[in-house]
Amino acid sequence: MIKYGKIVKRTEGGVIAFVPCEDNEITKTARKIIVEIPDSRKISMAQRRKAFVLLGYISAWWGYTPLEATKEITKQMFNGHVPCSFDTEFSLSNCSVEVARLYITYLMDFCILHDIDIGEPLYELCEDIPKYVWACLMKKRCAVCGKKAELHHVDAIGAGRNRKEIPQIGMQVLPLCRVHHNEIHNIGKLTFLKKYILQSIALTKDIAKIYKLTKKNMEVRTK
């Protein structure tokens, strides 16, 4: 159930909201609620540029579909993925920062899913870094250059240990091609992550299956 309310008081460290609800079975049994606070800021010039760069490459991939048509088609596709509390009618001229971020992330996921060749590094267009890294991991695509990737463990496994016998679920990982895999070893993970504005994410069983890790690897790392 979705209800709209308003902030009635601001306190140190938070706000108090009032949400009008009928006294029904849902409100009687509910113990938790989720509060979504709309971002009143408008789309930035940088976000608008990112969106149109991605739309241009998708347009070319679709056989040079007119840009305006590509925009409207992808907006309709995007509408099926956003939370139902969002306004599905939006414009890239005055939508909110949050809607722009979600739409750009959707376009990036679309490009990664369909292996669309982008003329510049995708991480430079990224609005949601963990989501971008996850999508690259699932498609075995280097998060830096887009080439075929292998699994890089940001959390060191340790020299001389048998990788196949080490529980790895929960370890921090990145998808990197051989060139960038070597680079992160040469310059160090902190310098590398700062240079490419990336963030490692925790290895899950879904990701582990993509990289065909062993049954032992599928166990949760405890330390």
PDB file of N, CA, C and O in Angstrom, residues 19-58:
ATOM      1  N   VAL A  19       1.191  10.582   7.800  1.00  0.00           N
ATOM      2  CA  VAL A  19       0.633   9.872   6.650  1.00  0.00           C
ATOM      3  C   VAL A  19      -0.806   9.490   6.993  1.00  0.00           C
ATOM      4  O   VAL A  19      -1.031   8.635   7.870  1.00  0.00           O
ATOM      5  N   PRO A  20      -1.792  10.098   6.363  1.00  0.00           N
ATOM      6  CA  PRO A  20      -3.194   9.749   6.657  1.00  0.00           C
ATOM      7  C   PRO A  20      -3.520   8.342   6.153  1.00  0.00           C
ATOM      8  O   PRO A  20      -3.236   8.000   5.005  1.00  0.00           O
ATOM      9  N   CYS A  21      -4.059   7.512   7.031  1.00  0.00           N
ATOM     10  CA  CYS A  21      -4.405   6.135   6.668  1.00  0.00           C
ATOM     11  C   CYS A  21      -5.730   5.760   7.302  1.00  0.00           C
ATOM     12  O   CYS A  21      -6.040   6.166   8.431  1.00  0.00           O
ATOM     13  N   GLU A  22      -6.492   4.959   6.589  1.00  0.00           N
ATOM     14  CA  GLU A  22      -7.724   4.417   7.156  1.00  0.00           C
ATOM     15  C   GLU A  22      -7.365   3.322   8.154  1.00  0.00           C
ATOM     16  O   GLU A  22      -6.339   2.650   8.029  1.00  0.00           O
ATOM     17  N   ASP A  23      -8.201   3.131   9.117  1.00  0.00           N
ATOM     18  CA  ASP A  23      -7.987   2.086  10.118  1.00  0.00           C
ATOM     19  C   ASP A  23      -8.439   0.759   9.521  1.00  0.00           C
ATOM     20  O   ASP A  23      -9.601   0.374   9.606  1.00  0.00           O
ATOM     21  N   ASN A  24      -7.498   0.072   8.874  1.00  0.00           N
ATOM     22  CA  ASN A  24      -7.850  -1.208   8.257  1.00  0.00           C
ATOM     23  C   ASN A  24      -6.876  -2.302   8.695  1.00  0.00           C
ATOM     24  O   ASN A  24      -6.001  -2.082   9.524  1.00  0.00           O
ATOM     25  N   GLU A  25      -7.034  -3.464   8.110  1.00  0.00           N
ATOM     26  CA  GLU A  25      -6.234  -4.616   8.536  1.00  0.00           C
ATOM     27  C   GLU A  25      -4.743  -4.390   8.317  1.00  0.00           C
ATOM     28  O   GLU A  25      -3.907  -4.833   9.091  1.00  0.00           O
ATOM     29  N   ILE A  26      -4.389  -3.682   7.239  1.00  0.00           N
ATOM     30  CA  ILE A  26      -2.976  -3.446   6.934  1.00  0.00           C
ATOM     31  C   ILE A  26      -2.340  -2.556   7.989  1.00  0.00           C
ATOM     32  O   ILE A  26      -1.268  -2.842   8.519  1.00  0.00           O
ATOM     33  N   THR A  27      -2.992  -1.449   8.308  1.00  0.00           N
ATOM     34  CA  THR A  27      -2.415  -0.514   9.279  1.00  0.00           C
ATOM     35  C   THR A  27      -2.408  -1.094  10.691  1.00  0.00           C
ATOM     36  O   THR A  27      -1.582  -0.717  11.519  1.00  0.00           O
ATOM     37  N   LYS A  28      -3.323  -2.010  10.971  1.00  0.00           N
ATOM     38  CA  LYS A  28      -3.352  -2.639  12.295  1.00  0.00           C
ATOM     39  C   LYS A  28      -2.182  -3.593  12.499  1.00  0.00           C
ATOM     40  O   LYS A  28      -1.664  -3.736  13.607  1.00  0.00           O
ATOM     41  N   THR A  29      -1.789  -4.283  11.427  1.00  0.00           N
ATOM     42  CA  THR A  29      -0.750  -5.322  11.553  1.00  0.00           C
ATOM     43  C   THR A  29       0.638  -4.843  11.155  1.00  0.00           C
ATOM     44  O   THR A  29       1.627  -5.488  11.482  1.00  0.00           O
ATOM     45  N   ALA A  30       0.731  -3.715  10.454  1.00  0.00           N
ATOM     46  CA  ALA A  30       2.045  -3.237   9.996  1.00  0.00           C
ATOM     47  C   ALA A  30       2.921  -2.827  11.171  1.00  0.00           C
ATOM     48  O   ALA A  30       2.452  -2.191  12.121  1.00  0.00           O
ATOM     49  N   ARG A  31       4.191  -3.192  11.085  1.00  0.00           N
ATOM     50  CA  ARG A  31       5.153  -2.816  12.117  1.00  0.00           C
ATOM     51  C   ARG A  31       6.235  -1.874  11.574  1.00  0.00           C
ATOM     52  O   ARG A  31       6.870  -1.167  12.333  1.00  0.00           O
ATOM     53  N   LYS A  32       6.421  -1.887  10.263  1.00  0.00           N
ATOM     54  CA  LYS A  32       7.434  -1.040   9.657  1.00  0.00           C
ATOM     55  C   LYS A  32       6.859  -0.331   8.441  1.00  0.00           C
ATOM     56  O   LYS A  32       5.925  -0.830   7.796  1.00  0.00           O
ATOM     57  N   ILE A  33       7.405   0.837   8.125  1.00  0.00           N
ATOM     58  CA  ILE A  33       7.036   1.550   6.908  1.00  0.00           C
ATOM     59  C   ILE A  33       8.310   2.003   6.195  1.00  0.00           C
ATOM     60  O   ILE A  33       9.373   2.098   6.810  1.00  0.00           O
ATOM     61  N   ILE A  34       8.183   2.246   4.909  1.00  0.00           N
ATOM     62  CA  ILE A  34       9.293   2.780   4.114  1.00  0.00           C
ATOM     63  C   ILE A  34       8.925   4.200   3.707  1.00  0.00           C
ATOM     64  O   ILE A  34       7.847   4.436   3.162  1.00  0.00           O
ATOM     65  N   VAL A  35       9.818   5.117   3.974  1.00  0.00           N
ATOM     66  CA  VAL A  35       9.570   6.523   3.644  1.00  0.00           C
ATOM     67  C   VAL A  35      10.454   6.927   2.464  1.00  0.00           C
ATOM     68  O   VAL A  35      11.665   6.734   2.501  1.00  0.00           O
ATOM     69  N   GLU A  36       9.852   7.452   1.424  1.00  0.00           N
ATOM     70  CA  GLU A  36      10.595   7.942   0.267  1.00  0.00           C
ATOM     71  C   GLU A  36      10.457   9.462   0.213  1.00  0.00           C
ATOM     72  O   GLU A  36       9.347   9.989   0.160  1.00  0.00           O
ATOM     73  N   ILE A  37      11.586  10.152   0.264  1.00  0.00           N
ATOM     74  CA  ILE A  37      11.568  11.617   0.249  1.00  0.00           C
ATOM     75  C   ILE A  37      11.978  12.095  -1.144  1.00  0.00           C
ATOM     76  O   ILE A  37      13.125  11.900  -1.552  1.00  0.00           O
ATOM     77  N   PRO A  38      11.068  12.676  -1.916  1.00  0.00           N
ATOM     78  CA  PRO A  38      11.403  13.133  -3.275  1.00  0.00           C
ATOM     79  C   PRO A  38      12.500  14.192  -3.255  1.00  0.00           C
ATOM     80  O   PRO A  38      12.537  15.053  -2.370  1.00  0.00           O
ATOM     81  N   ASP A  39      13.387  14.106  -4.236  1.00  0.00           N
ATOM     82  CA  ASP A  39      14.452  15.099  -4.379  1.00  0.00           C
ATOM     83  C   ASP A  39      13.924  16.249  -5.223  1.00  0.00           C
ATOM     84  O   ASP A  39      13.561  16.062  -6.383  1.00  0.00           O
ATOM     85  N   SER A  40      13.855  17.430  -4.643  1.00  0.00           N
ATOM     86  CA  SER A  40      13.280  18.586  -5.355  1.00  0.00           C
ATOM     87  C   SER A  40      14.263  19.236  -6.327  1.00  0.00           C
ATOM     88  O   SER A  40      13.881  20.108  -7.109  1.00  0.00           O
ATOM     89  N   ARG A  41      15.535  18.813  -6.292  1.00  0.00           N
ATOM     90  CA  ARG A  41      16.514  19.392  -7.216  1.00  0.00           C
ATOM     91  C   ARG A  41      16.219  18.946  -8.648  1.00  0.00           C
ATOM     92  O   ARG A  41      15.746  17.836  -8.876  1.00  0.00           O
ATOM     93  N   LYS A  42      16.518  19.815  -9.601  1.00  0.00           N
ATOM     94  CA  LYS A  42      16.268  19.509 -11.007  1.00  0.00           C
ATOM     95  C   LYS A  42      17.500  18.887 -11.662  1.00  0.00           C
ATOM     96  O   LYS A  42      18.625  19.050 -11.199  1.00  0.00           O
ATOM     97  N   ILE A  43      17.273  18.160 -12.749  1.00  0.00           N
ATOM     98  CA  ILE A  43      18.341  17.513 -13.507  1.00  0.00           C
ATOM     99  C   ILE A  43      19.456  18.506 -13.818  1.00  0.00           C
ATOM    100  O   ILE A  43      19.205  19.657 -14.170  1.00  0.00           O
ATOM    101  N   SER A  44      20.698  18.037 -13.689  1.00  0.00           N
ATOM    102  CA  SER A  44      21.843  18.915 -13.946  1.00  0.00           C
ATOM    103  C   SER A  44      22.237  18.851 -15.420  1.00  0.00           C
ATOM    104  O   SER A  44      21.842  17.939 -16.151  1.00  0.00           O
ATOM    105  N   MET A  45      23.040  19.804 -15.849  1.00  0.00           N
ATOM    106  CA  MET A  45      23.546  19.803 -17.223  1.00  0.00           C
ATOM    107  C   MET A  45      24.393  18.561 -17.476  1.00  0.00           C
ATOM    108  O   MET A  45      24.346  17.972 -18.559  1.00  0.00           O
ATOM    109  N   ALA A  46      25.176  18.145 -16.473  1.00  0.00           N
ATOM    110  CA  ALA A  46      26.021  16.957 -16.619  1.00  0.00           C
ATOM    111  C   ALA A  46      25.159  15.712 -16.807  1.00  0.00           C
ATOM    112  O   ALA A  46      25.468  14.847 -17.641  1.00  0.00           O
ATOM    113  N   GLN A  47      24.079  15.603 -16.058  1.00  0.00           N
ATOM    114  CA  GLN A  47      23.184  14.453 -16.210  1.00  0.00           C
ATOM    115  C   GLN A  47      22.510  14.447 -17.575  1.00  0.00           C
ATOM    116  O   GLN A  47      22.371  13.403 -18.212  1.00  0.00           O
ATOM    117  N   ARG A  48      22.099  15.625 -18.029  1.00  0.00           N
ATOM    118  CA  ARG A  48      21.444  15.722 -19.339  1.00  0.00           C
ATOM    119  C   ARG A  48      22.413  15.280 -20.442  1.00  0.00           C
ATOM    120  O   ARG A  48      22.021  14.560 -21.372  1.00  0.00           O
ATOM    121  N   ARG A  49      23.671  15.710 -20.316  1.00  0.00           N
ATOM    122  CA  ARG A  49      24.675  15.312 -21.308  1.00  0.00           C
ATOM    123  C   ARG A  49      24.858  13.792 -21.302  1.00  0.00           C
ATOM    124  O   ARG A  49      24.895  13.153 -22.361  1.00  0.00           O
ATOM    125  N   LYS A  50      24.966  13.199 -20.127  1.00  0.00           N
ATOM    126  CA  LYS A  50      25.143  11.744 -20.026  1.00  0.00           C
ATOM    127  C   LYS A  50      23.989  11.005 -20.695  1.00  0.00           C
ATOM    128  O   LYS A  50      24.200  10.039 -21.444  1.00  0.00           O
ATOM    129  N   ALA A  51      22.773  11.465 -20.425  1.00  0.00           N
ATOM    130  CA  ALA A  51      21.598  10.802 -20.990  1.00  0.00           C
ATOM    131  C   ALA A  51      21.620  10.856 -22.512  1.00  0.00           C
ATOM    132  O   ALA A  51      21.386   9.840 -23.185  1.00  0.00           O
ATOM    133  N   PHE A  52      21.948  12.008 -23.084  1.00  0.00           N
ATOM    134  CA  PHE A  52      21.915  12.138 -24.544  1.00  0.00           C
ATOM    135  C   PHE A  52      23.097  11.428 -25.207  1.00  0.00           C
ATOM    136  O   PHE A  52      22.972  10.961 -26.348  1.00  0.00           O
ATOM    137  N   VAL A  53      24.226  11.327 -24.527  1.00  0.00           N
ATOM    138  CA  VAL A  53      25.337  10.535 -25.070  1.00  0.00           C
ATOM    139  C   VAL A  53      24.908   9.074 -25.192  1.00  0.00           C
ATOM    140  O   VAL A  53      25.099   8.431 -26.238  1.00  0.00           O
ATOM    141  N   LEU A  54      24.314   8.536 -24.130  1.00  0.00           N
ATOM    142  CA  LEU A  54      23.863   7.146 -24.146  1.00  0.00           C
ATOM    143  C   LEU A  54      22.745   6.939 -25.168  1.00  0.00           C
ATOM    144  O   LEU A  54      22.735   5.939 -25.902  1.00  0.00           O
ATOM    145  N   LEU A  55      21.819   7.870 -25.240  1.00  0.00           N
ATOM    146  CA  LEU A  55      20.733   7.771 -26.220  1.00  0.00           C
ATOM    147  C   LEU A  55      21.273   7.774 -27.646  1.00  0.00           C
ATOM    148  O   LEU A  55      20.755   7.077 -28.521  1.00  0.00           O
ATOM    149  N   GLY A  56      22.317   8.567 -27.887  1.00  0.00           N
ATOM    150  CA  GLY A  56      22.915   8.613 -29.227  1.00  0.00           C
ATOM    151  C   GLY A  56      23.476   7.273 -29.651  1.00  0.00           C
ATOM    152  O   GLY A  56      23.284   6.831 -30.797  1.00  0.00           O
ATOM    153  N   TYR A  57      24.151   6.580 -28.736  1.00  0.00           N
ATOM    154  CA  TYR A  57      24.720   5.272 -29.070  1.00  0.00           C
ATOM    155  C   TYR A  57      23.656   4.195 -29.194  1.00  0.00           C
ATOM    156  O   TYR A  57      23.758   3.299 -30.042  1.00  0.00           O
ATOM    157  N   ILE A  58      22.613   4.290 -28.366  1.00  0.00           N
ATOM    158  CA  ILE A  58      21.506   3.335 -28.496  1.00  0.00           C
ATOM    159  C   ILE A  58      20.784   3.555 -29.818  1.00  0.00           C
ATOM    160  O   ILE A  58      20.401   2.605 -30.509  1.00  0.00           O
TER     161      ILE A  58
END
